Amino acid sequence: MTVTTITDAELTPKDYASDQEVRWCPGCGDYAILKAVQKALAELGAPRERTVFVSGIGCAARFPYYLSTYGFHTIHGRAPAIATGIKLANPALDVWVVTGDGDGLSIGGNHMLHVLRRNVDLQIILFNNEIYGLTKGQYSPTSRRGTHSPSTPQGSIEAPVSPCAFALGAGARFVARAVDTQQPAVVALLKRAHAHRGASFVEVFQNCVVFNDGVFDHFTSKDVAGDAQLHVEHGKPLLFGPNRERGLRLKPGTVALEVVPVGPGGVPPGDILVHDETNRALAQLLVALEPPAFPVALGVLYCNPATSYEADVSAQARAAGFSGEPADLGALLRREGTWTVAE
Amino acid sequence: MNTASTPRTRQARESVVIRFAGDSGDGMQVTGSRFTVETALAGNDLTTFPDFPAEIRAPAGTTYGVSAFQIQFGARDVMTPGDAVDVLVAMNPAALKVDLTDLRRGGTILVDTGAFTERNLTKAGFPANPLEDGSLAAYQLLTFDITRLTTEAVKPFGLSSREAHRCRNMWALGLMLWMYGRDRQATIDWLRRKFADRPELAQANVAAVNAGHAFGETAEMSEHLVGYTVPSAPAEPGRYRTVSGTEALAWGLIAGMRAAGLEKMIFAGYPITPASLLLHTLANLKPYGVVTFQAEDEIAAIGAAIGAAYSGALGVTSSSGPGMALKTEMLGLAIATELPLVVINSQRAGPSTGMPTKAEQSDLFQAVHGRNADAPLAVIAAATAVDCFAVAIEAVRIATTYMTPVIVLSDAYLAHAAEPWRLPEVTALPRFPVRFRTDPAGFHPFLRDPVTLARAWAVPGTPGLEHRIGGLEKDYDTGHISYDPDNHARMTRTRAAKIAGIANGIPPQRVALGDDHGAVAVVGWGSTYGAIHRAVSEARDDGGDVSHIHLRYLNPFPRNLGELLSRFARILVPEMNHGQLVQLLRAEYLVPAEGLSKVEGKPFKVSEIVQAIESTLRRG
């Protein structure tokens, strides 16, 4: 049987847009991420009928309604669980999870932990805006100490969780980070995430214009971006600054990073650490970097593939004797301990 | 009397109730299960009742660590594990202490004197040794040093003293097999398989069974040690096996999946007593297209099952009361998105953690009404271990035909109870193949079948049917998100009508026993079937104008139920809860139904229901 699909023709980002009117606040970072996702899908030539977007609850969770693929807008925090079931039922589907800092790390923190450690073959995009937007601006688990919100009028007294540090701790084997407005970088990361077999975790810093506007300005605004962002690339030295004049090296005598000047008057280029995205220890150091002392590390921080969960599930089923042809139920019922009552 | 010269003739019995009781580490469940198999192979009808503590290994010798297994078997139709115990096998003082209350006066007690040490007597709370102080004079006492006899029997195999001690249960089993004239071969074969990697353990256990059996054959020390015969029960011709409720559910789910023409079942669960057994059983059935998923919690378990259903597999989850509570929000999602889902609740005593290993029927309200908003779904219940098979198939039929979650109510008793089952021919099982939507013309996800009101099942991977669903209210005509007030009212009515319409596709309610009108109808549901049936049968034998009606369909009820109930002067509703079905019946049909509650974590005794029937009849 030949199934003719639209993927035979060149698909453009517009082909991945649904007919539904997008209803985020004007200026919301979600628009940029939606465009980046549509562009990534088009560049991947993703067959729409085999692509599924699963979301939980929150502003980000409206995402599936705006795509022309299959979509499941589930309940708060539980998208990873439902996505796992989808993948178990049909491993051939390409399944994406869209979540936020509250959805994925507060009410759904448990599911996020387990979907990552199981390594289910999903692309998980976590929109981090450090706030609850849809419920009108309460502090979230990624909000920094002191965040003033309707539920924290004196400022939050909680230490925030770092999404990428959480993902690494949970055993994620692909961890990446981007800024919503840097579309080429987001598209590139999404394509890398898609190529990765197993759970891939992508945190996108997403600006909430209404409740937390400018919360990432200290490293995203144009005047500081060069000094405050480190774009990592596998096999390339960890250099940053407007003219890549600074770099990271291991502080002698410790297991800590330090910023050093490179070149004339600084350290020799050979002292600068080279990014190895398969090195988990390095990834853990990189995700912890924070301004002002350090730049924010962006890009693929960690990528170290292993067999994915649903592939192992299928392998075990085959090893147990599942051949694709379902076994004889009548024989199962009569397998042992039967007796016959004669006519 | 010189018993030595008395010919050892066997006495006939029509039915017998035996309870094996001991420490939770004494292997009483295994002993009971093996006795059950040999009894089934001997052609008796039977029902079993395993009763064990929640503690895996409670401190040895304590009363709260006692584990028991009861079996009633006989030459006639056996429907309950039995009200009163005829033979109590007590492997230690604590077991005697706990289980003596159910032994009938004149019943037989078999004890291991080797376990009646000062220390064990104290732990059990006996001020004096009951074997010596005359307190058991009302019973026939068989006292053997099973510990010593077992140790001697297994000596050649070089076991540690701890391992040798653990063969005691097989010695007791051997003696009981002798007492009722049972074969040992199936048990011997089973031991050799079970201990295939440890041949010395297999040999020792076989030796213990044989020693117990030989002891009965040759012992001449007690006039009470008598052999019995229990003739086989009349049964329909056919192939039989024993089946537990859990096994029947597992196989029924596979049969249901086949009947629906589905290739895969995703069974997602989270460990919880007593539901875990179903997860374990299905985890070994991968060749049948079953994928089991042990999720991180109850919510993820039902979530994965919903995801599987969305993708066109049979999605199943299973739990018990507290876990069911956690699944509530997901049930709402399955209702809103109208996806097929089977949810099995092995009910246990509550609220909260309650008594995890004890049976109750107290989740009926939760199943029928326990969700936020107007969120109807189908609820059915299994009556017996064998019935679990048909109920599982029916749950799959309703779920896939009506695109709805279905809650199957089982309980801790049914999960473990076993009985003989006349095996069905697989080719004769029902067929209800699903038809996935493939035609893009005019498609939207909430297109409905005009008869069943089920929405189209369109699964990812189907070209041209890409669509979005979710928990937000959808427009009746387009399937898009809608906040329109009239539309929400229409969708609420439609969801209710769809579930109510299931009644059009189920058989009318029949009377299980007795006339379809009269003085008293005893209406039950779930695992109380056997006790109610026997009680009604006994009351009818005494001339009582009473009938038994047993409900499989609890939401919706069968269409004729109200009319049927109206033909009885009084309605008695025995339930293992504080009165739930009785309230549903009163609310639905405005009938003067009266409840009979039992919330002791134990099944009804036949006599308890007989008394209630007599008292109801007397009131006229």
PDB file of C-alpha atoms in Angstrom, chain A residues 3 18-20 48-49 52 62 64-65 67-75 78 81-82 84-86 88-91 93 110-111 114 118 309 313 316-317 320-322 326-330 332-334 336-343, chain B residues 40-41 193 235-242 251 255 258 264 286-289 291 293-297 299-300 303-304 307-308 310-311 329-330 333 337 423-426 459-463 465-472 474 480-481:
ATOM      1  CA  VAL A   3       0.215   6.229   1.363  1.00  0.00           C
ATOM      2  CA  SER A  18      -3.670  25.019  12.266  1.00  0.00           C
ATOM      3  CA  ASP A  19      -6.701  27.120  11.349  1.00  0.00           C
ATOM      4  CA  GLN A  20      -7.108  28.239  14.958  1.00  0.00           C
ATOM      5  CA  ARG A  48       2.049  15.741  10.050  1.00  0.00           C
ATOM      6  CA  GLU A  49       0.058  12.538  10.438  1.00  0.00           C
ATOM      7  CA  VAL A  52       1.932  14.386  17.926  1.00  0.00           C
ATOM      8  CA  ARG A  62      -2.169  25.797  24.252  1.00  0.00           C
ATOM      9  CA  PRO A  64      -0.992  21.887  20.143  1.00  0.00           C
ATOM     10  CA  TYR A  65      -4.094  23.835  19.075  1.00  0.00           C
ATOM     11  CA  LEU A  67      -0.248  23.198  14.975  1.00  0.00           C
ATOM     12  CA  SER A  68      -1.687  21.157  12.113  1.00  0.00           C
ATOM     13  CA  THR A  69      -0.310  17.893  13.502  1.00  0.00           C
ATOM     14  CA  TYR A  70      -2.042  15.558  15.930  1.00  0.00           C
ATOM     15  CA  GLY A  71      -2.377  17.227  19.321  1.00  0.00           C
ATOM     16  CA  PHE A  72      -3.443  16.319  22.826  1.00  0.00           C
ATOM     17  CA  HIS A  73      -3.987  19.082  25.382  1.00  0.00           C
ATOM     18  CA  THR A  74      -4.061  17.030  28.576  1.00  0.00           C
ATOM     19  CA  ILE A  75      -4.152  17.991  32.242  1.00  0.00           C
ATOM     20  CA  ARG A  78       0.735  14.969  33.216  1.00  0.00           C
ATOM     21  CA  ALA A  81       2.726  10.245  31.291  1.00  0.00           C
ATOM     22  CA  ILE A  82       0.310  10.471  28.387  1.00  0.00           C
ATOM     23  CA  THR A  84       4.723   7.706  27.331  1.00  0.00           C
ATOM     24  CA  GLY A  85       1.497   5.796  26.684  1.00  0.00           C
ATOM     25  CA  ILE A  86       1.319   7.132  23.139  1.00  0.00           C
ATOM     26  CA  LEU A  88       4.315   2.591  24.004  1.00  0.00           C
ATOM     27  CA  ALA A  89       1.246   2.056  21.848  1.00  0.00           C
ATOM     28  CA  ASN A  90       2.890   3.252  18.653  1.00  0.00           C
ATOM     29  CA  PRO A  91       6.681   3.755  18.756  1.00  0.00           C
ATOM     30  CA  LEU A  93       4.979   8.233  16.148  1.00  0.00           C
ATOM     31  CA  ASN A 110       7.479  13.694  39.328  1.00  0.00           C
ATOM     32  CA  HIS A 111       6.500  12.753  35.788  1.00  0.00           C
ATOM     33  CA  HIS A 114      10.625   9.622  35.451  1.00  0.00           C
ATOM     34  CA  ARG A 118      13.304   6.101  31.542  1.00  0.00           C
ATOM     35  CA  TYR A 309      12.618   2.985  26.728  1.00  0.00           C
ATOM     36  CA  VAL A 313      10.085  -2.602  25.779  1.00  0.00           C
ATOM     37  CA  GLN A 316      11.700  -7.552  25.804  1.00  0.00           C
ATOM     38  CA  ALA A 317       8.385  -8.404  24.166  1.00  0.00           C
ATOM     39  CA  ALA A 320       9.411 -13.119  25.683  1.00  0.00           C
ATOM     40  CA  GLY A 321       8.053 -14.627  22.500  1.00  0.00           C
ATOM     41  CA  PHE A 322       5.906 -11.889  20.968  1.00  0.00           C
ATOM     42  CA  PRO A 326      -0.671 -12.801  18.871  1.00  0.00           C
ATOM     43  CA  ALA A 327      -0.226 -16.121  20.700  1.00  0.00           C
ATOM     44  CA  ASP A 328      -3.037 -18.655  21.072  1.00  0.00           C
ATOM     45  CA  LEU A 329      -5.344 -17.668  23.948  1.00  0.00           C
ATOM     46  CA  GLY A 330      -7.031 -21.076  24.023  1.00  0.00           C
ATOM     47  CA  LEU A 332      -2.950 -20.310  27.451  1.00  0.00           C
ATOM     48  CA  LEU A 333      -6.190 -21.189  29.226  1.00  0.00           C
ATOM     49  CA  ARG A 334      -5.453 -24.903  28.848  1.00  0.00           C
ATOM     50  CA  GLU A 336      -1.762 -26.459  32.996  1.00  0.00           C
ATOM     51  CA  GLY A 337      -3.872 -28.010  35.735  1.00  0.00           C
ATOM     52  CA  THR A 338      -6.895 -28.869  33.629  1.00  0.00           C
ATOM     53  CA  TRP A 339      -9.199 -31.852  33.935  1.00  0.00           C
ATOM     54  CA  THR A 340     -12.008 -33.174  31.821  1.00  0.00           C
ATOM     55  CA  VAL A 341     -15.532 -34.049  32.834  1.00  0.00           C
ATOM     56  CA  ALA A 342     -16.796 -36.652  30.385  1.00  0.00           C
ATOM     57  CA  GLU A 343     -20.238 -36.707  28.779  1.00  0.00           C
TER      58      GLU A 343
ATOM     59  CA  ALA B  40     -10.296 -29.575  41.820  1.00  0.00           C
ATOM     60  CA  LEU B  41      -8.602 -32.465  40.045  1.00  0.00           C
ATOM     61  CA  ARG B 193       9.187 -27.394  38.663  1.00  0.00           C
ATOM     62  CA  ALA B 235     -20.604 -30.883  36.455  1.00  0.00           C
ATOM     63  CA  GLU B 236     -21.278 -30.113  32.830  1.00  0.00           C
ATOM     64  CA  PRO B 237     -19.064 -32.086  30.508  1.00  0.00           C
ATOM     65  CA  GLY B 238     -16.040 -30.174  29.337  1.00  0.00           C
ATOM     66  CA  ARG B 239     -12.501 -29.128  30.075  1.00  0.00           C
ATOM     67  CA  TYR B 240     -11.996 -27.469  33.467  1.00  0.00           C
ATOM     68  CA  ARG B 241      -9.366 -25.680  35.464  1.00  0.00           C
ATOM     69  CA  THR B 242      -9.337 -23.609  38.620  1.00  0.00           C
ATOM     70  CA  TRP B 251      -7.256 -13.471  30.349  1.00  0.00           C
ATOM     71  CA  ALA B 255      -9.947 -11.947  25.054  1.00  0.00           C
ATOM     72  CA  ARG B 258      -8.967  -9.819  20.504  1.00  0.00           C
ATOM     73  CA  LYS B 264      -1.952  -4.249  21.586  1.00  0.00           C
ATOM     74  CA  LYS B 286       3.743 -10.407  26.563  1.00  0.00           C
ATOM     75  CA  PRO B 287       3.356 -13.010  23.766  1.00  0.00           C
ATOM     76  CA  TYR B 288      -0.350 -12.125  23.711  1.00  0.00           C
ATOM     77  CA  GLY B 289       0.222  -8.518  22.710  1.00  0.00           C
ATOM     78  CA  VAL B 291       2.673  -4.389  27.284  1.00  0.00           C
ATOM     79  CA  PHE B 293       4.070  -0.441  32.326  1.00  0.00           C
ATOM     80  CA  GLN B 294       4.820   0.134  35.998  1.00  0.00           C
ATOM     81  CA  ALA B 295       4.361   3.864  36.223  1.00  0.00           C
ATOM     82  CA  GLU B 296       5.817   6.312  38.745  1.00  0.00           C
ATOM     83  CA  ASP B 297       2.422   6.836  40.358  1.00  0.00           C
ATOM     84  CA  ILE B 299      -1.793   9.276  37.904  1.00  0.00           C
ATOM     85  CA  ALA B 300       0.914   8.389  35.413  1.00  0.00           C
ATOM     86  CA  GLY B 303      -2.229   8.739  31.944  1.00  0.00           C
ATOM     87  CA  ALA B 304      -0.213   6.171  30.008  1.00  0.00           C
ATOM     88  CA  GLY B 307      -2.205   7.927  25.854  1.00  0.00           C
ATOM     89  CA  ALA B 308      -2.321   4.344  24.616  1.00  0.00           C
ATOM     90  CA  TYR B 310      -5.512   7.824  22.058  1.00  0.00           C
ATOM     91  CA  SER B 311      -3.023   5.942  19.869  1.00  0.00           C
ATOM     92  CA  GLU B 329      -8.768  13.881  37.335  1.00  0.00           C
ATOM     93  CA  MET B 330      -7.513  11.636  34.530  1.00  0.00           C
ATOM     94  CA  LEU B 333      -9.953  13.824  30.892  1.00  0.00           C
ATOM     95  CA  THR B 337     -11.905  13.469  25.286  1.00  0.00           C
ATOM     96  CA  LEU B 423     -13.153 -23.382  29.820  1.00  0.00           C
ATOM     97  CA  PRO B 424     -14.836 -21.572  26.960  1.00  0.00           C
ATOM     98  CA  GLU B 425     -14.039 -22.264  23.352  1.00  0.00           C
ATOM     99  CA  VAL B 426     -12.060 -19.236  22.238  1.00  0.00           C
ATOM    100  CA  VAL B 459      -5.664   7.676  15.831  1.00  0.00           C
ATOM    101  CA  PRO B 460      -2.363   9.431  15.158  1.00  0.00           C
ATOM    102  CA  GLY B 461      -0.669   8.006  12.108  1.00  0.00           C
ATOM    103  CA  THR B 462      -3.829   8.346  10.021  1.00  0.00           C
ATOM    104  CA  PRO B 463      -3.219  10.800   7.140  1.00  0.00           C
ATOM    105  CA  LEU B 465      -7.297  13.201  10.259  1.00  0.00           C
ATOM    106  CA  GLU B 466      -4.846  15.399  12.175  1.00  0.00           C
ATOM    107  CA  HIS B 467      -6.843  16.983  14.986  1.00  0.00           C
ATOM    108  CA  ARG B 468      -6.530  18.347  18.462  1.00  0.00           C
ATOM    109  CA  ILE B 469      -8.377  17.102  21.551  1.00  0.00           C
ATOM    110  CA  GLY B 470      -8.092  17.955  25.211  1.00  0.00           C
ATOM    111  CA  GLY B 471      -9.852  18.692  28.450  1.00  0.00           C
ATOM    112  CA  LEU B 472     -11.353  21.980  27.284  1.00  0.00           C
ATOM    113  CA  LYS B 474     -15.438  21.210  22.546  1.00  0.00           C
ATOM    114  CA  HIS B 480     -12.956  23.050  18.299  1.00  0.00           C
ATOM    115  CA  ILE B 481     -12.659  24.673  21.743  1.00  0.00           C
TER     116      ILE B 481
END
